[in-house]
Amino acid sequence: MSYEEETEDVPFTAEIEAEFRQIARGRAPVKLAQLAEAQGDTDAFAHLPSAAAAAFHLEQFADAKQFAERALALAPAFKENWNYGNAIHCGHSAWPSRSQCSKRYHRNQRAIRIRQNTRFAATQYFWADDAAC
């Protein structure tokens, strides 16, 4: 059985969700440090999407919004860059106000509870979770 098949076969539980959130929070300081060490716009553009998501996971909402706005502002200059799609996706995911993110978060939590004990790709959830809210 492949890894993908195995993850589809495992029910997505609240415990697994908590583990994924902990992983994202554990990785967040490294992602923020990478952005802080970035030299110039090209280097920053590579790190802004993950830094926006990292700041969101650490509940640093003002920083998340700032990083998202900067990623979106730089994006037109980097349309041929490998990270362009990530910047647009994460930029728009971290863009909403805290209250909007909170509403989306709780709506997503309800959907996750409905999917509990059903087949749900944990890898897909992790990507969506990494995108902030």
XYZ file of C-alpha atoms in Angstrom, residues 16-122:
107
model
C -4.450 13.976 14.370
C -5.599 17.545 13.819
C -3.930 18.594 17.074
C -0.713 16.892 15.983
C -0.777 18.740 12.646
C -1.348 22.062 14.380
C 1.525 21.332 16.744
C 3.795 20.528 13.805
C 2.862 23.831 12.138
C 3.493 25.770 15.373
C 6.788 23.949 15.890
C 8.004 24.865 12.412
C 6.805 28.464 12.634
C 9.856 30.043 14.337
C 12.159 28.647 11.632
C 9.904 30.025 8.880
C 9.885 33.463 10.517
C 13.673 33.389 10.954
C 14.137 32.541 7.274
C 12.152 35.621 6.318
C 14.062 37.794 8.799
C 17.349 36.667 7.225
C 16.139 37.240 3.645
C 18.354 39.447 1.497
C 16.351 41.493 -0.984
C 12.926 41.066 -2.531
C 13.704 37.835 -4.403
C 14.809 36.055 -1.255
C 11.958 37.557 0.783
C 9.417 36.506 -1.857
C 10.495 32.895 -1.396
C 9.822 33.050 2.348
C 6.812 35.367 2.667
C 4.070 32.755 2.080
C 5.339 30.330 4.698
C 6.096 33.206 7.094
C 2.501 34.463 6.742
C 1.179 31.000 7.591
C 3.687 30.651 10.440
C 2.696 33.979 11.974
C -0.949 32.985 11.741
C -0.299 29.684 13.546
C 1.462 31.618 16.299
C -1.550 33.975 16.464
C 0.584 36.899 15.333
C -2.226 38.138 13.123
C -0.796 41.589 12.378
C 2.451 40.015 11.158
C 0.537 37.422 9.146
C -1.394 40.173 7.412
C 1.761 42.235 6.818
C 3.592 39.266 5.270
C 0.562 38.376 3.159
C 0.205 41.946 1.908
C 3.889 42.098 1.035
C 3.735 38.767 -0.813
C 0.773 40.005 -2.830
C 2.465 43.345 -3.512
C 5.644 41.652 -4.777
C 3.836 38.941 -6.740
C 3.388 40.874 -10.032
C 7.177 41.177 -10.323
C 7.594 37.409 -9.844
C 5.004 35.879 -12.186
C 7.604 33.453 -13.579
C 8.909 32.501 -10.134
C 8.288 28.971 -8.833
C 6.779 30.478 -5.671
C 4.241 32.741 -7.397
C 1.250 30.442 -6.826
C 2.192 29.897 -3.184
C 2.452 33.654 -2.655
C -0.976 34.274 -4.158
C -2.598 31.384 -2.270
C -1.053 32.127 1.116
C -1.360 35.871 0.584
C -5.100 35.605 0.156
C -5.449 32.988 2.910
C -3.768 35.133 5.554
C -5.255 38.404 4.269
C -8.678 38.419 6.036
C -9.129 40.158 9.324
C -8.828 38.125 12.492
C -12.603 37.954 12.863
C -13.000 36.651 9.318
C -10.271 34.088 9.904
C -11.916 33.088 13.147
C -15.234 32.538 11.370
C -13.534 30.506 8.642
C -11.572 28.533 11.252
C -14.721 27.586 13.169
C -16.566 26.715 9.952
C -13.634 24.483 8.996
C -13.671 22.908 12.452
C -17.339 21.982 12.001
C -16.531 20.432 8.635
C -13.659 18.471 10.160
C -15.906 17.139 12.930
C -18.348 15.954 10.288
C -15.514 14.180 8.470
C -14.128 12.540 11.579
C -14.067 8.791 11.358
C -14.348 8.979 7.594
C -11.662 8.636 4.978
C -9.970 11.984 4.583
C -6.542 12.680 3.182
C -4.421 13.935 6.034
